[in-house]
Amino acid sequence: MILKQQFQAMLAACVLTVPLIGCGSGNDSNTQPSQTEVTVEKAVSAYVQSAQGTALADVTIMIAGQTFKTDSNGLASFKVKIPASASSVAVRLSRSGFINQSVSINVKDLANITANMLDIKQVVNVAQIENAQVIESAYSHAKITIPANAFVLPNGQPATGAVTVEFSPWDIQSSDLNAMPANGVAMTANGQITNLISVGMITATFKNAAGEHLQLAKGKTADIQMDLPVDSINNQILSAGFKIPMWHFDEAKGLWVEEGEGQVISSLSSPVGLAVHATVSHFSTWNWDFKFENPGSVNVKCQSANVFVPCNITAQVILKDLSVLTKTNAISAAGVDIINMPSEGQIQWTAKDSSGTLIGSKTSMLPNDKNVVIDLGAPTTNNFVKCVTVDNKAVACSGQFNGVSFAVPEEGGRIISGLKNAAHLTWVAASAQYEQGNAVYQATGTMTSGLTGNVTIKLSSVTKLFDQHQVNLRCKSSEADPSYCMVYLRGNYARVNTQTEQPSFYKQYRLPLNQTFSAYLPIPPQAETDWAWVSADGVLEKGDLQKPDYWSSENIYDSSLIEFDFDQIDWCDASMNNVEIDPNNPPALMYPTCWIVS
């Protein structure tokens, strides 16, 4: 979906997203113009909000090496000097607690900027980054598998010791996509500009105690993986083995850049039985994406009191197969043509005026609604919301009020809505999941308020979600192909003096061979249980051939190493699984079947 000012002709040489992307000089906007370089001064207005629509204060906006800040209403107005030779610049946005955002903008369209930012989902503590291990998120069963001695400091020296990982798997069916970096605009491997629709997305940032950003060392790779919530994207049916182009986000360019490919794999923890996996050589935001190219178009305008006005819009497009993409832009009173639209689908529009105080929403249907006008008016609810812990410490939180999603940073934020027929608001909020010792906790709380005024939600209920018991996983094999194994873990336990079996857990790992990786199982410390049983299946797969192995322990606390030796196992033919075999006329198989239904 590409935004284009009505009066501007479509350039034949490239695909444009106006004002978010253009075919420019490729200048790095973070390089301060030299004193001898001719510059032009541009007056700029900016509006920045969260993916859920909360205005964000204290966002740093960097353009051409110059920095500016948003105020308490998420607004900023400033003048910036741009090299006269530049046709486009990258606008970079950063804020504590949020994933960095960046967009490439045509210089002639720089007057108005709007952007959405996604809050960091989870911070994972890693005690020793030099160890081979699996780092797991509480969301989408996402995981990062790193080998030993994988990371280096900014100076190139090996990274060791304690590290925090800001780990954010993106929910591709939620408001997360409202903050899609660069509005989904990308550069292909052959240098062409295109638009993307996401299959899955992960942001991971590694920092040591000094706040230094770590990166993978030269020659080192890591594996990333997350479950899929759907089995069709842009009407493309997905299945295990399907290849998907990979893209990483280049903040300096404000573009996605194509690099390699990932694949769909089976996952028993996914609602559709599928996950996506990829091997990466560095960390930023990584995206499994298809190109999104369509012939349709829609014209959109905003009006207030029957007068067309400039506004900031977010358009969430829901395709026929329920897959989703979103776009965000600042538009003039003349409106915009949105091209590259699907032939069928639903668009959910939300908009605010340039001051962020008037709001509107609308739902349109394709292919019928070619002209959309969003009416803006005063909000019906207006609250400044913050969350605090039981000891009155301010924390970031997210949740819902009367069915409307919200999220606010640590210092709180103003939330407005067009909610109708409400006499009061009921707020339900939760902190991010956090680690304390060897356990993971989450704080929750509720609050009832009026339609306006300050709201402080006390997160007075603290729940231990699970403990973390470390185990080591290893697959041994002298085979050159494949280079990895699949490990499937299941388990349950009983707490002391209860003899009540707790709900079983399930975990799935894709591990390189002949390395020992540490991982955590969600079971309590040994002193809190009567027993903890864990079983594991290990599988080496090569086409239709498999080497399956099994491991189990009735007391996992006595068996910290879960190991499979595939050199002791023969290949079998998995293509014959579930096939009834006639014992009087058995097939001539080179390999025995892995298991037989007689």
Coordinates of C-alpha atoms in Angstrom, one line a residue:
M1 CA 0.0 0.0 0.0
I2 CA 1.7 3.2 -1.2
L3 CA 0.7 6.7 -0.2
K4 CA 0.9 9.5 -2.9
Q5 CA -0.1 13.2 -2.7
Q6 CA -2.9 13.8 -5.2
F7 CA -1.0 16.5 -7.1
Q8 CA 2.2 14.4 -7.4
A9 CA 2.7 12.3 -10.5
M10 CA 3.9 8.7 -10.0
L11 CA 7.5 8.4 -10.9
A12 CA 8.1 5.7 -13.5
A13 CA 11.6 4.9 -12.3
C14 CA 10.6 3.7 -8.8
V15 CA 7.7 2.9 -6.4
L16 CA 7.0 5.8 -4.0
T17 CA 5.5 5.9 -0.6
V18 CA 4.8 9.6 0.0
P19 CA 5.9 11.1 2.3
L20 CA 7.5 8.0 3.8
I21 CA 9.8 6.8 1.0
G22 CA 11.3 8.1 -2.2
C23 CA 14.0 7.4 -4.7
G24 CA 16.7 9.7 -3.4
S25 CA 20.4 10.1 -3.2
G26 CA 20.7 7.5 -0.5
N27 CA 22.3 10.1 1.8
D28 CA 22.8 9.0 5.4
S29 CA 20.5 11.5 7.3
N30 CA 22.6 11.1 10.4
T31 CA 25.6 12.8 8.9
Q32 CA 25.7 16.4 9.9
P33 CA 25.9 18.6 6.8
S34 CA 29.5 20.0 6.5
Q35 CA 30.0 23.7 6.9
T36 CA 30.9 24.1 3.3
E37 CA 27.9 22.2 2.0
V38 CA 24.9 24.1 0.7
T39 CA 21.8 23.5 2.8
V40 CA 18.1 24.2 2.8
E41 CA 16.1 24.8 5.9
K42 CA 12.8 23.0 6.3
A43 CA 10.0 23.7 8.8
V44 CA 8.8 20.4 10.2
S45 CA 5.8 19.3 12.4
A46 CA 5.8 15.8 13.9
Y47 CA 3.3 13.7 15.8
V48 CA 4.4 10.4 17.4
Q49 CA 2.2 7.9 19.2
S50 CA 2.3 4.3 20.4
A51 CA 1.0 1.4 18.3
Q52 CA -2.2 1.6 20.4
G53 CA -2.6 5.4 19.9
T54 CA -1.1 6.9 23.0
A55 CA 0.7 10.2 22.4
L56 CA 4.4 9.7 23.2
A57 CA 6.4 12.4 25.0
D58 CA 10.2 12.7 25.0
V59 CA 10.7 10.9 21.6
T60 CA 14.1 11.8 20.1
I61 CA 13.7 12.7 16.4
M62 CA 17.0 12.7 14.5
I63 CA 17.3 14.2 11.0
A64 CA 20.6 14.9 9.2
G65 CA 22.5 14.7 12.5
Q66 CA 20.2 17.2 14.3
T67 CA 17.9 16.1 17.2
F68 CA 14.6 17.3 18.4
K69 CA 12.1 16.1 21.1
T70 CA 8.3 15.6 21.2
D71 CA 6.4 17.4 24.0
S72 CA 3.8 15.9 26.4
N73 CA 1.3 15.6 23.6
G74 CA 3.6 13.7 21.2
L75 CA 4.1 16.9 19.1
A76 CA 7.2 18.6 17.9
S77 CA 7.7 21.6 15.6
F78 CA 11.2 22.6 14.5
K79 CA 13.4 23.7 11.6
V80 CA 16.0 21.4 10.2
K81 CA 18.9 22.0 7.8
I82 CA 19.1 19.5 4.9
P83 CA 21.9 19.2 2.3
A84 CA 20.6 20.8 -0.8
S85 CA 21.7 17.8 -2.8
A86 CA 19.6 15.4 -0.9
S87 CA 16.3 14.2 -2.4
S88 CA 15.4 12.0 0.6
V89 CA 16.4 11.7 4.3
A90 CA 16.0 9.1 6.9
V91 CA 14.0 10.3 10.0
R92 CA 15.0 8.2 13.0
L93 CA 13.0 8.0 16.2
S94 CA 14.0 6.6 19.6
R95 CA 12.6 6.5 23.1
S96 CA 13.3 4.5 26.2
G97 CA 11.1 1.5 26.5
F98 CA 10.2 1.4 22.8
I99 CA 11.7 -0.1 19.6
N100 CA 13.5 2.4 17.4
Q101 CA 11.5 3.6 14.4
S102 CA 12.9 5.0 11.2
V103 CA 11.3 6.2 7.9
S104 CA 12.8 7.5 4.6
I105 CA 11.1 10.7 3.5
N106 CA 11.3 12.8 0.3
V107 CA 12.8 16.1 1.3
K108 CA 9.9 18.0 -0.5
D109 CA 7.4 16.1 1.7
L110 CA 9.2 16.6 5.0
A111 CA 6.8 19.3 6.3
N112 CA 4.7 16.8 8.2
I113 CA 5.8 13.5 9.9
T114 CA 3.7 11.0 11.8
A115 CA 5.0 7.7 13.2
N116 CA 3.9 4.9 15.6
M117 CA 6.3 3.1 17.9
L118 CA 5.9 -0.3 19.6
D119 CA 6.8 -0.8 23.3
I120 CA 9.5 -3.4 24.1
K121 CA 7.6 -6.6 25.0
Q122 CA 10.1 -8.3 27.4
V123 CA 13.5 -8.0 28.9
V124 CA 15.3 -11.3 29.4
N125 CA 18.3 -11.6 31.7
V126 CA 21.2 -13.7 30.4
A127 CA 23.8 -14.6 33.1
Q128 CA 26.7 -15.5 30.8
I129 CA 26.3 -14.4 27.1
E130 CA 29.4 -16.4 26.2
N131 CA 27.6 -19.7 26.7
A132 CA 25.7 -21.6 24.0
Q133 CA 22.0 -21.2 25.0
V134 CA 18.4 -20.8 23.9
I135 CA 16.9 -17.4 24.9
E136 CA 13.1 -17.6 25.0
S137 CA 10.3 -15.1 25.0
A138 CA 6.9 -15.4 26.8
Y139 CA 5.3 -14.4 23.5
S140 CA 4.6 -16.5 20.4
H141 CA 7.0 -19.2 21.7
A142 CA 9.7 -17.1 20.1
K143 CA 13.3 -18.1 20.8
I144 CA 16.9 -17.2 19.8
T145 CA 19.5 -20.0 19.7
I146 CA 23.1 -18.7 20.0
P147 CA 26.4 -20.7 19.9
A148 CA 29.2 -20.3 22.4
N149 CA 31.3 -17.1 22.2
A150 CA 28.8 -15.6 19.7
F151 CA 28.9 -11.9 20.6
V152 CA 31.4 -9.0 20.6
L153 CA 31.5 -5.6 22.1
P154 CA 31.5 -2.5 19.9
N155 CA 35.3 -2.5 20.0
G156 CA 35.3 -6.0 18.6
Q157 CA 36.4 -7.7 21.9
P158 CA 34.6 -10.9 23.0
A159 CA 31.5 -10.2 25.1
T160 CA 31.2 -12.1 28.4
G161 CA 29.1 -12.0 31.5
A162 CA 25.6 -10.6 32.2
V163 CA 23.5 -9.2 29.4
T164 CA 19.9 -8.1 29.0
V165 CA 18.0 -8.9 25.8
E166 CA 15.2 -6.6 24.8
F167 CA 13.1 -9.3 23.1
S168 CA 10.0 -8.3 21.2
P169 CA 8.2 -10.8 18.9
W170 CA 5.6 -8.8 16.9
D171 CA 2.0 -10.0 16.9
I172 CA 1.1 -9.8 13.2
Q173 CA -2.6 -9.9 13.9
S174 CA -2.7 -7.0 16.4
S175 CA -2.0 -3.3 16.7
D176 CA 1.7 -4.2 16.8
L177 CA 1.7 -3.8 13.1
N178 CA 0.6 -0.1 13.4
A179 CA 4.3 0.5 14.2
M180 CA 5.7 -1.5 11.3
P181 CA 9.1 0.0 10.7
A182 CA 9.5 2.1 7.6
N183 CA 5.8 1.5 6.9
G184 CA 6.8 -1.8 5.3
V185 CA 8.8 -0.2 2.5
A186 CA 11.8 -2.3 1.5
M187 CA 14.7 -2.7 -0.9
T188 CA 15.1 -6.1 -2.6
A189 CA 18.4 -7.8 -3.1
N190 CA 18.6 -6.3 -6.6
G191 CA 18.0 -2.8 -5.4
Q192 CA 14.3 -2.4 -6.2
I193 CA 11.8 -0.6 -3.9
T194 CA 8.8 -2.7 -2.9
N195 CA 6.3 -3.1 -0.1
L196 CA 6.0 -6.0 2.4
I197 CA 3.4 -8.0 4.2
S198 CA 4.8 -9.7 7.3
V199 CA 4.6 -13.4 8.1
G200 CA 6.5 -12.9 11.4
M201 CA 8.8 -10.4 13.0
I202 CA 11.3 -10.3 15.9
T203 CA 13.2 -7.5 17.4
A204 CA 16.1 -8.3 19.7
T205 CA 18.7 -5.9 21.2
F206 CA 21.6 -7.2 23.4
K207 CA 23.1 -4.9 26.0
N208 CA 25.7 -5.4 28.7
A209 CA 25.7 -3.8 32.1
A210 CA 27.5 -0.7 30.7
G211 CA 24.7 -0.2 28.2
E212 CA 26.9 -1.1 25.2
H213 CA 25.1 -2.8 22.3
L214 CA 26.5 -6.2 21.4
Q215 CA 26.5 -7.9 18.0
L216 CA 27.3 -11.3 16.6
A217 CA 31.0 -11.8 15.9
K218 CA 32.1 -12.2 12.3
G219 CA 31.5 -15.7 11.2
K220 CA 28.9 -16.4 13.9
T221 CA 25.2 -16.9 13.3
A222 CA 22.1 -17.4 15.5
D223 CA 18.8 -19.0 14.9
I224 CA 15.5 -17.2 15.4
Q225 CA 12.0 -18.8 15.5
M226 CA 8.4 -17.9 16.4
D227 CA 5.0 -19.5 16.1
L228 CA 2.6 -18.5 13.4
P229 CA -1.0 -17.5 14.3
V230 CA -2.2 -18.0 10.8
D231 CA -1.5 -20.5 8.0
S232 CA -2.2 -18.1 5.1
I233 CA -0.6 -14.7 4.3
N234 CA -1.8 -12.5 1.4
N235 CA -3.8 -15.6 0.3
Q236 CA -0.6 -17.7 0.1
I237 CA -1.1 -21.0 1.9
L238 CA 1.8 -21.9 4.2
S239 CA 3.1 -25.3 5.0
A240 CA 6.2 -26.9 6.5
G241 CA 9.2 -26.5 4.2
F242 CA 7.9 -23.3 2.5
K243 CA 10.6 -20.7 1.9
I244 CA 10.1 -17.0 2.8
P245 CA 12.4 -14.1 2.0
M246 CA 14.1 -12.5 5.0
W247 CA 14.5 -8.8 5.6
H248 CA 16.3 -6.9 8.2
F249 CA 15.5 -3.3 9.2
D250 CA 18.2 -0.7 8.4
E251 CA 17.6 2.2 10.7
A252 CA 20.1 4.5 8.9
K253 CA 18.3 4.1 5.6
G254 CA 14.8 3.8 7.0
L255 CA 14.2 0.8 4.8
W256 CA 13.9 -3.0 5.1
V257 CA 16.7 -4.8 3.3
E258 CA 16.4 -8.2 1.8
E259 CA 18.9 -10.8 3.1
G260 CA 18.6 -14.5 2.8
E261 CA 15.5 -16.6 3.4
G262 CA 13.7 -18.4 6.2
Q263 CA 11.4 -21.3 6.2
V264 CA 8.2 -22.6 7.7
I265 CA 8.5 -25.5 10.1
S266 CA 6.0 -27.6 12.0
S267 CA 5.2 -26.6 15.6
L268 CA 2.9 -28.3 18.0
S269 CA 2.7 -25.2 20.2
S270 CA 1.3 -23.1 17.3
P271 CA -2.5 -22.7 16.9
V272 CA -2.1 -23.6 13.2
G273 CA 0.8 -26.1 13.7
L274 CA 3.4 -23.9 12.1
A275 CA 6.3 -21.7 13.0
V276 CA 8.9 -19.7 11.1
H277 CA 12.7 -20.1 11.4
A278 CA 15.8 -18.4 10.1
T279 CA 19.5 -18.2 10.6
V280 CA 20.8 -14.7 10.9
S281 CA 24.3 -13.1 11.0
H282 CA 23.5 -10.0 13.0
F283 CA 20.7 -8.6 15.1
S284 CA 18.2 -5.8 14.5
T285 CA 14.6 -6.3 13.6
W286 CA 14.1 -9.3 11.3
N287 CA 11.1 -10.0 9.2
W288 CA 9.8 -13.0 7.3
D289 CA 7.9 -11.2 4.4
F290 CA 6.3 -11.5 1.1
K291 CA 6.2 -8.6 -1.4
F292 CA 2.8 -6.9 -1.5
E293 CA 2.0 -5.6 -5.0
N294 CA -1.6 -5.0 -6.0
P295 CA -3.4 -2.8 -8.6
G296 CA -6.2 -1.2 -6.5
S297 CA -6.4 2.3 -5.1
V298 CA -8.4 4.3 -2.5
N299 CA -8.7 8.0 -1.9
V300 CA -8.9 9.2 1.7
K301 CA -9.5 12.6 3.4
C302 CA -10.2 13.9 6.9
Q303 CA -12.8 16.5 7.7
S304 CA -13.9 18.4 10.8
A305 CA -17.1 20.4 10.9
N306 CA -17.6 19.7 7.2
V307 CA -14.2 21.2 6.4
F308 CA -11.3 19.1 5.0
V309 CA -8.3 19.2 7.3
P310 CA -4.8 17.8 7.6
C311 CA -4.6 14.6 9.7
N312 CA -2.5 11.7 10.8
I313 CA -3.9 8.3 9.7
T314 CA -3.4 4.7 10.4
A315 CA -4.9 2.2 8.0
Q316 CA -5.2 -1.4 9.0
V317 CA -5.9 -3.6 6.0
I318 CA -7.5 -7.0 6.7
L319 CA -7.2 -9.3 3.7
K320 CA -9.7 -12.0 2.6
D321 CA -7.7 -14.7 4.5
L322 CA -7.6 -12.4 7.6
S323 CA -3.9 -11.6 7.2
V324 CA -3.1 -8.0 8.1
L325 CA -0.9 -5.1 7.0
T326 CA -0.9 -1.5 8.2
K327 CA 0.3 1.9 7.0
T328 CA 0.7 5.3 8.9
N329 CA 1.0 8.7 7.3
A330 CA 0.4 12.4 7.7
I331 CA -1.9 13.7 4.9
S332 CA -2.8 17.2 3.8
A333 CA -6.3 18.6 3.6
A334 CA -6.3 17.6 -0.1
G335 CA -6.1 13.9 1.0
V336 CA -4.1 11.1 -0.6
D337 CA -4.5 8.4 -3.1
I338 CA -3.5 5.1 -1.6
I339 CA -2.4 2.7 -4.3
N340 CA -1.2 -0.9 -4.3
M341 CA -4.4 -1.9 -2.5
P342 CA -5.9 -5.4 -2.5
S343 CA -8.8 -6.3 -4.8
E344 CA -10.8 -7.5 -1.7
G345 CA -10.5 -6.7 2.0
Q346 CA -11.5 -4.5 4.8
I347 CA -9.7 -1.3 5.9
Q348 CA -10.0 0.0 9.5
W349 CA -9.1 3.6 9.5
T350 CA -8.2 5.7 12.6
A351 CA -7.2 9.3 12.4
K352 CA -6.2 12.3 14.5
D353 CA -5.9 16.0 13.5
S354 CA -2.5 17.6 13.4
S355 CA -2.8 18.6 17.1
G356 CA -3.7 15.1 18.2
T357 CA -6.9 16.3 19.9
L358 CA -9.6 15.5 17.4
I359 CA -10.1 11.8 16.5
G360 CA -12.1 9.7 14.1
S361 CA -12.5 6.2 12.8
K362 CA -14.1 4.4 9.8
T363 CA -14.3 1.0 8.3
S364 CA -14.4 0.6 4.5
M365 CA -14.7 -2.4 2.2
L366 CA -12.8 -3.2 -1.0
P367 CA -13.4 -3.1 -3.9
N368 CA -16.5 -0.9 -3.4
D369 CA -15.3 2.0 -1.2
K370 CA -13.0 3.9 -3.4
N371 CA -13.4 7.3 -1.7
V372 CA -13.2 7.5 2.1
V373 CA -13.8 10.5 4.3
I374 CA -13.0 10.2 8.0
D375 CA -15.0 12.6 10.3
L376 CA -13.0 14.0 13.1
G377 CA -14.5 15.2 16.4
A378 CA -13.8 15.7 20.0
P379 CA -13.1 12.5 22.0
T380 CA -15.7 11.2 24.3
T381 CA -13.1 9.9 26.8
N382 CA -9.9 11.7 27.9
N383 CA -7.7 10.3 30.6
F384 CA -4.1 10.6 31.7
V385 CA -3.3 7.0 32.7
K386 CA -0.3 5.6 34.6
C387 CA 0.4 2.3 36.4
V388 CA 2.2 1.8 39.7
T389 CA 3.3 -1.3 41.7
V390 CA 2.2 -2.0 45.3
D391 CA 5.1 0.1 46.5
N392 CA 4.0 3.0 44.2
K393 CA 6.8 2.5 41.7
A394 CA 5.7 3.7 38.2
V395 CA 5.9 1.0 35.5
A396 CA 4.9 0.7 31.9
C397 CA 1.7 -1.3 31.4
S398 CA -0.8 -2.4 28.8
G399 CA -4.4 -3.7 28.9
Q400 CA -7.9 -2.7 28.0
F401 CA -10.7 -0.3 29.1
N402 CA -14.2 -1.2 28.1
G403 CA -12.8 -3.4 25.3
V404 CA -10.4 -0.8 23.9
S405 CA -6.7 -1.7 24.0
F406 CA -4.1 0.7 25.5
A407 CA -0.5 0.9 26.5
V408 CA 1.3 3.6 28.4
P409 CA 5.0 4.1 29.2
E410 CA 6.5 4.3 32.7
E411 CA 5.6 7.9 33.2
G412 CA 2.0 7.4 31.9
G413 CA 0.3 8.9 28.9
R414 CA -2.9 10.5 27.7
I415 CA -5.5 8.2 26.2
I416 CA -8.5 9.5 24.3
S417 CA -11.2 7.5 22.5
G418 CA -14.5 7.9 20.7
L419 CA -16.1 5.3 23.0
K420 CA -19.9 5.7 23.0
N421 CA -22.6 4.9 25.5
A422 CA -20.2 4.5 28.5
A423 CA -21.1 5.8 31.9
H424 CA -17.7 4.9 33.4
L425 CA -14.5 3.2 32.3
T426 CA -13.1 -0.1 33.7
W427 CA -9.4 -0.5 33.3
V428 CA -7.6 -3.8 33.3
A429 CA -3.8 -3.6 33.1
A430 CA -0.7 -5.7 33.4
S431 CA 3.0 -5.1 33.5
A432 CA 5.4 -6.8 31.2
Q433 CA 6.5 -10.2 32.4
Y434 CA 9.7 -9.8 34.4
E435 CA 12.4 -12.0 36.0
Q436 CA 13.2 -12.1 39.6
G437 CA 15.7 -14.7 40.8
N438 CA 14.9 -17.9 38.8
A439 CA 11.2 -17.1 38.4
V440 CA 9.1 -15.1 36.0
Y441 CA 6.4 -12.8 37.4
Q442 CA 3.7 -10.4 36.2
A443 CA 1.8 -7.7 38.1
T444 CA -1.9 -6.9 37.3
G445 CA -4.6 -4.6 38.5
T446 CA -7.9 -3.0 37.8
M447 CA -9.4 0.4 38.2
T448 CA -12.8 2.1 37.6
S449 CA -12.8 5.8 36.5
G450 CA -14.9 8.5 35.0
L451 CA -14.7 9.4 31.3
T452 CA -12.2 12.2 32.0
G453 CA -9.4 12.9 34.5
N454 CA -6.3 11.2 35.9
V455 CA -6.3 7.4 36.3
T456 CA -3.7 5.6 38.4
I457 CA -4.0 1.8 38.1
K458 CA -2.3 0.0 41.0
L459 CA -0.9 -3.4 39.9
S460 CA -1.6 -4.9 43.3
S461 CA -1.7 -8.6 42.2
V462 CA 1.6 -10.2 41.6
T463 CA 1.6 -13.7 40.0
K464 CA 4.5 -16.0 39.7
L465 CA 4.0 -17.3 36.2
F466 CA 6.6 -20.0 36.3
D467 CA 10.0 -21.0 37.7
Q468 CA 13.0 -21.6 35.5
H469 CA 14.9 -24.8 35.8
Q470 CA 18.0 -25.0 33.6
V471 CA 18.7 -28.1 31.5
N472 CA 21.3 -28.8 28.8
L473 CA 20.4 -30.1 25.3
R474 CA 22.8 -31.8 22.9
C475 CA 22.4 -33.7 19.7
K476 CA 25.5 -35.8 18.6
S477 CA 26.0 -36.8 15.0
S478 CA 28.8 -37.3 12.5
E479 CA 26.4 -36.6 9.6
A480 CA 27.3 -33.6 7.4
D481 CA 23.7 -33.3 6.4
P482 CA 21.5 -32.3 8.1
S483 CA 23.3 -29.8 10.3
Y484 CA 20.6 -29.6 13.0
C485 CA 18.2 -31.7 15.0
M486 CA 14.7 -31.1 16.3
V487 CA 14.1 -31.6 20.0
Y488 CA 10.6 -31.8 21.5
L489 CA 10.2 -31.6 25.3
R490 CA 7.1 -32.5 27.4
G491 CA 6.7 -32.5 31.1
N492 CA 4.6 -32.2 34.2
Y493 CA 5.1 -32.1 38.0
A494 CA 3.3 -32.2 41.3
R495 CA 3.9 -29.6 44.1
V496 CA 4.8 -30.7 47.6
N497 CA 2.1 -32.5 49.5
T498 CA -0.5 -32.0 46.8
Q499 CA 0.0 -34.9 44.5
T500 CA -1.9 -32.9 42.0
E501 CA -0.4 -33.1 38.5
Q502 CA 0.2 -29.6 37.1
P503 CA -0.7 -28.9 33.4
S504 CA 2.0 -30.3 31.2
F505 CA 4.3 -28.0 29.2
Y506 CA 5.6 -28.3 25.7
K507 CA 8.7 -26.9 24.1
Q508 CA 10.3 -27.3 20.7
Y509 CA 13.9 -26.5 19.7
R510 CA 15.8 -26.6 16.4
L511 CA 19.5 -27.1 17.5
P512 CA 22.8 -27.2 15.6
L513 CA 24.5 -30.5 16.0
N514 CA 27.4 -31.4 18.4
Q515 CA 26.9 -28.3 20.7
T516 CA 25.5 -28.2 24.2
F517 CA 22.8 -25.5 24.6
S518 CA 21.3 -24.5 27.9
A519 CA 17.5 -23.8 28.1
Y520 CA 14.9 -23.3 30.8
L521 CA 11.9 -25.5 31.7
P522 CA 8.9 -23.9 33.4
I523 CA 9.0 -26.1 36.5
P524 CA 9.4 -25.1 40.2
P525 CA 12.6 -25.6 42.3
Q526 CA 13.1 -29.1 43.5
A527 CA 12.2 -28.2 47.1
E528 CA 8.7 -27.2 46.0
T529 CA 7.8 -30.4 44.2
D530 CA 7.3 -34.1 45.0
W531 CA 8.2 -35.1 41.5
A532 CA 8.9 -33.6 38.0
W533 CA 8.7 -35.8 34.9
V534 CA 10.1 -34.8 31.5
S535 CA 10.3 -36.7 28.3
A536 CA 12.0 -35.6 25.1
D537 CA 12.0 -36.7 21.4
G538 CA 15.0 -36.0 19.3
V539 CA 14.8 -36.3 15.5
L540 CA 17.3 -36.0 12.7
E541 CA 15.6 -35.4 9.4
K542 CA 16.9 -35.7 5.8
G543 CA 14.1 -35.6 3.3
D544 CA 11.7 -38.5 4.0
L545 CA 14.4 -40.2 6.2
Q546 CA 14.5 -39.8 10.0
K547 CA 16.6 -40.9 12.9
P548 CA 14.2 -40.7 15.9
D549 CA 15.4 -41.0 19.5
Y550 CA 13.7 -40.9 22.9
W551 CA 14.7 -39.7 26.3
S552 CA 12.9 -39.5 29.7
S553 CA 13.4 -38.8 33.3
E554 CA 11.1 -39.3 36.3
N555 CA 13.2 -36.7 38.2
I556 CA 14.5 -34.0 35.9
Y557 CA 16.5 -32.5 38.8
D558 CA 18.8 -35.5 38.6
S559 CA 19.2 -35.4 34.9
S560 CA 20.4 -31.9 33.7
L561 CA 21.7 -33.2 30.4
I562 CA 19.3 -34.3 27.7
E563 CA 21.4 -35.9 25.0
F564 CA 20.7 -37.8 21.8
D565 CA 23.4 -39.8 20.0
F566 CA 22.2 -40.2 16.4
D567 CA 25.3 -42.2 15.4
Q568 CA 23.8 -45.1 17.3
I569 CA 20.5 -45.0 15.4
D570 CA 19.8 -46.1 11.8
W571 CA 17.8 -44.1 9.3
C572 CA 14.2 -45.0 8.7
D573 CA 11.6 -44.0 6.1
A574 CA 9.1 -41.5 7.5
S575 CA 7.2 -41.4 4.3
M576 CA 5.6 -44.8 5.2
N577 CA 4.3 -43.5 8.5
N578 CA 0.5 -44.2 8.8
V579 CA 0.6 -46.4 5.8
E580 CA -1.0 -49.8 6.3
I581 CA 1.3 -52.5 5.0
D582 CA 0.2 -55.8 3.6
P583 CA 2.3 -58.5 5.4
N584 CA 1.8 -60.8 2.4
N585 CA 3.1 -58.2 0.0
P586 CA 5.4 -55.8 1.8
P587 CA 7.0 -52.9 -0.2
A588 CA 10.6 -53.2 -1.3
L589 CA 12.0 -50.5 1.0
M590 CA 15.7 -49.5 1.2
Y591 CA 15.0 -48.3 4.8
P592 CA 12.6 -49.7 7.3
T593 CA 9.6 -47.7 8.2
C594 CA 9.9 -45.5 11.3
W595 CA 6.8 -47.1 12.7
I596 CA 4.1 -49.4 11.2
V597 CA 0.4 -49.5 11.4
S598 CA -0.5 -53.1 10.7

